[in-house]
């Protein structure tokens, strides 16, 4: 399925065309490498970098049934993981390689998740590491902070929240 188009208030140009494909076990190394490259600078800045702990966390998160690989022109450029409960969709992970960030793809995927949750009358929740610049994007899209801990900010948006 190819996606793209639409508008984003934080992007002045057309989002890049991308496709989503189901994740397989063969995507583990790609997803892990991208996850670590995104998380390491944030956790180092907080003084919370622990490679073994991060590796164990990734292994516990990685669920091919919840993950889609984001591709552009046949190349893997990121991945998104959304889990589903009775009352919420949780945007567990969204990682893009550096060269495709800030081009509307993440905004489109987040908005799609919010729309799907609204159709199901569910909220969307997420957690992000403190210092992650994506927090501003989430706030622009209507997410509000609901809690925080030593390293993470927890956010949510209700299905009927104004956007």
Coordinates of C-alpha atoms in Angstrom, one line a residue:
X1 CA 0.0 0.0 0.0
X2 CA 1.5 3.4 -1.0
X3 CA 0.9 6.4 1.1
X4 CA 1.8 10.1 1.0
X5 CA 0.2 13.2 0.0
X6 CA -2.1 15.0 2.4
X7 CA -1.0 18.0 4.2
X8 CA 0.9 18.7 7.3
X9 CA 1.2 21.9 9.2
X10 CA 4.9 21.4 9.9
X11 CA 5.9 20.5 6.4
X12 CA 6.0 23.1 3.6
X13 CA 6.4 20.5 0.8
X14 CA 4.7 17.4 -0.3
X15 CA 5.4 14.4 2.0
X16 CA 7.5 11.7 0.3
X17 CA 5.7 8.7 -1.1
X18 CA 6.2 5.6 1.0
X19 CA 4.7 2.2 1.4
X20 CA 4.1 0.0 4.4
X21 CA 4.9 -3.7 4.4
X22 CA 4.4 -6.4 7.1
X23 CA 7.3 -7.0 9.3
X24 CA 9.0 -10.4 9.3
X25 CA 11.7 -11.9 11.6
X26 CA 14.2 -11.0 9.0
X27 CA 13.6 -7.3 9.8
X28 CA 14.9 -7.7 13.3
X29 CA 18.4 -6.4 12.6
X30 CA 17.3 -3.4 10.6
X31 CA 14.7 -2.4 13.3
X32 CA 17.2 -2.9 16.1
X33 CA 19.9 -0.9 14.4
X34 CA 17.6 2.0 13.7
X35 CA 16.1 1.8 17.2
X36 CA 19.5 2.0 18.8
X37 CA 20.7 4.8 16.6
X38 CA 17.6 6.9 17.5
X39 CA 17.7 6.1 21.2
X40 CA 21.4 6.2 22.0
X41 CA 21.9 10.0 21.8
X42 CA 18.8 10.7 23.8
X43 CA 19.7 8.3 26.6
X44 CA 23.3 9.4 26.6
X45 CA 22.1 13.0 27.1
X46 CA 20.1 11.9 30.1
X47 CA 23.0 9.9 31.5
X48 CA 20.8 6.8 31.1
X49 CA 22.6 4.9 28.4
X50 CA 22.9 1.2 29.1
X51 CA 23.5 -0.9 25.9
X52 CA 22.5 -4.2 27.5
X53 CA 19.3 -2.8 29.0
X54 CA 18.4 -1.2 25.7
X55 CA 19.0 -4.4 23.8
X56 CA 16.9 -6.4 26.2
X57 CA 14.1 -3.9 26.0
X58 CA 14.2 -4.0 22.2
X59 CA 14.0 -7.7 22.2
X60 CA 10.9 -7.6 24.5
X61 CA 9.2 -4.9 22.3
X62 CA 9.8 -6.5 18.9
X63 CA 6.6 -8.1 17.8
X64 CA 6.2 -8.7 14.0
X65 CA 2.4 -8.7 14.4
X66 CA 2.4 -5.1 15.5
X67 CA 5.1 -3.7 13.3
X68 CA 5.1 -2.4 9.7
X69 CA 8.2 -1.5 7.8
X70 CA 8.2 1.8 6.0
X71 CA 9.7 1.7 2.5
X72 CA 10.5 4.3 -0.1
X73 CA 11.5 3.3 -3.6
X74 CA 12.0 -0.3 -2.4
X75 CA 14.3 0.6 0.4
X76 CA 13.5 0.2 4.1
X77 CA 13.6 3.6 5.7
X78 CA 11.8 3.1 9.0
X79 CA 9.3 1.2 11.1
X80 CA 6.2 1.8 13.1
X81 CA 4.8 -0.3 15.9
X82 CA 1.2 0.1 17.1
X83 CA -0.3 -2.2 19.8
X84 CA -4.1 -2.5 20.4
X85 CA -6.0 -2.9 23.6
X86 CA -9.7 -2.7 24.5
X87 CA -9.5 1.1 25.0
X88 CA -6.5 2.4 23.2
X89 CA -4.0 2.2 20.4
X90 CA -0.5 2.6 21.6
X91 CA 2.1 4.1 19.3
X92 CA 4.9 2.1 20.7
X93 CA 7.6 2.9 18.2
X94 CA 8.1 5.2 15.2
X95 CA 11.6 5.4 13.8
X96 CA 12.8 6.8 10.5
X97 CA 16.3 7.0 9.0
X98 CA 17.8 10.5 9.2
X99 CA 17.4 11.3 5.4
X100 CA 13.6 10.9 5.5
X101 CA 12.9 12.7 8.7
X102 CA 11.0 16.1 8.6
X103 CA 9.4 15.3 5.3
X104 CA 5.8 14.5 6.5
X105 CA 6.0 10.7 6.7
X106 CA 5.9 10.5 10.5
X107 CA 3.1 13.1 10.7
X108 CA 1.1 11.1 8.2
X109 CA 1.5 7.9 10.1
X110 CA 0.7 9.5 13.4
X111 CA -2.4 11.1 12.0
X112 CA -3.4 7.8 10.5
X113 CA -3.1 6.1 13.9
X114 CA -5.1 8.9 15.5
X115 CA -7.8 8.6 12.8
X116 CA -8.0 4.8 13.2
X117 CA -8.3 5.1 17.0
X118 CA -11.1 7.7 16.6
X119 CA -13.0 5.3 14.4
X120 CA -12.8 2.8 17.1
X121 CA -13.5 5.3 19.9
X122 CA -10.1 4.7 21.5
X123 CA -7.4 7.0 22.7
X124 CA -3.9 6.9 21.4
X125 CA -1.0 6.8 23.9
X126 CA 2.7 6.9 23.5
X127 CA 5.9 7.4 25.5
X128 CA 9.0 9.1 24.3
X129 CA 12.4 9.7 25.8
X130 CA 12.9 13.2 27.3
X131 CA 14.7 15.5 25.0
X132 CA 13.2 13.9 21.9
X133 CA 12.3 16.7 19.5
X134 CA 9.3 14.7 18.3
X135 CA 7.5 15.9 21.4
X136 CA 6.7 19.2 19.7
X137 CA 5.1 17.3 16.8
X138 CA 3.0 15.2 19.1
X139 CA 1.8 18.4 20.9
X140 CA 0.9 20.1 17.6
X141 CA -1.1 17.0 16.7
X142 CA -3.1 17.2 19.9
X143 CA -1.3 14.9 22.3
X144 CA -1.0 16.0 25.9
X145 CA 1.4 14.9 28.6
X146 CA -0.3 12.6 31.1
X147 CA 2.8 11.5 33.2
X148 CA 6.5 11.3 33.2
X149 CA 9.3 9.3 34.9
X150 CA 13.1 9.6 35.0
X151 CA 13.6 9.2 31.3
X152 CA 10.2 9.3 29.6
X153 CA 7.3 11.5 28.9
X154 CA 4.0 9.7 28.5
X155 CA 1.4 11.3 26.3
X156 CA -2.2 10.6 25.1
X157 CA -4.9 12.0 22.9
X158 CA -8.6 11.2 23.4
X159 CA -10.7 10.1 20.4
X160 CA -12.8 13.3 20.6
X161 CA -9.9 15.7 21.2
X162 CA -9.9 18.8 19.0
X163 CA -7.1 18.9 16.5

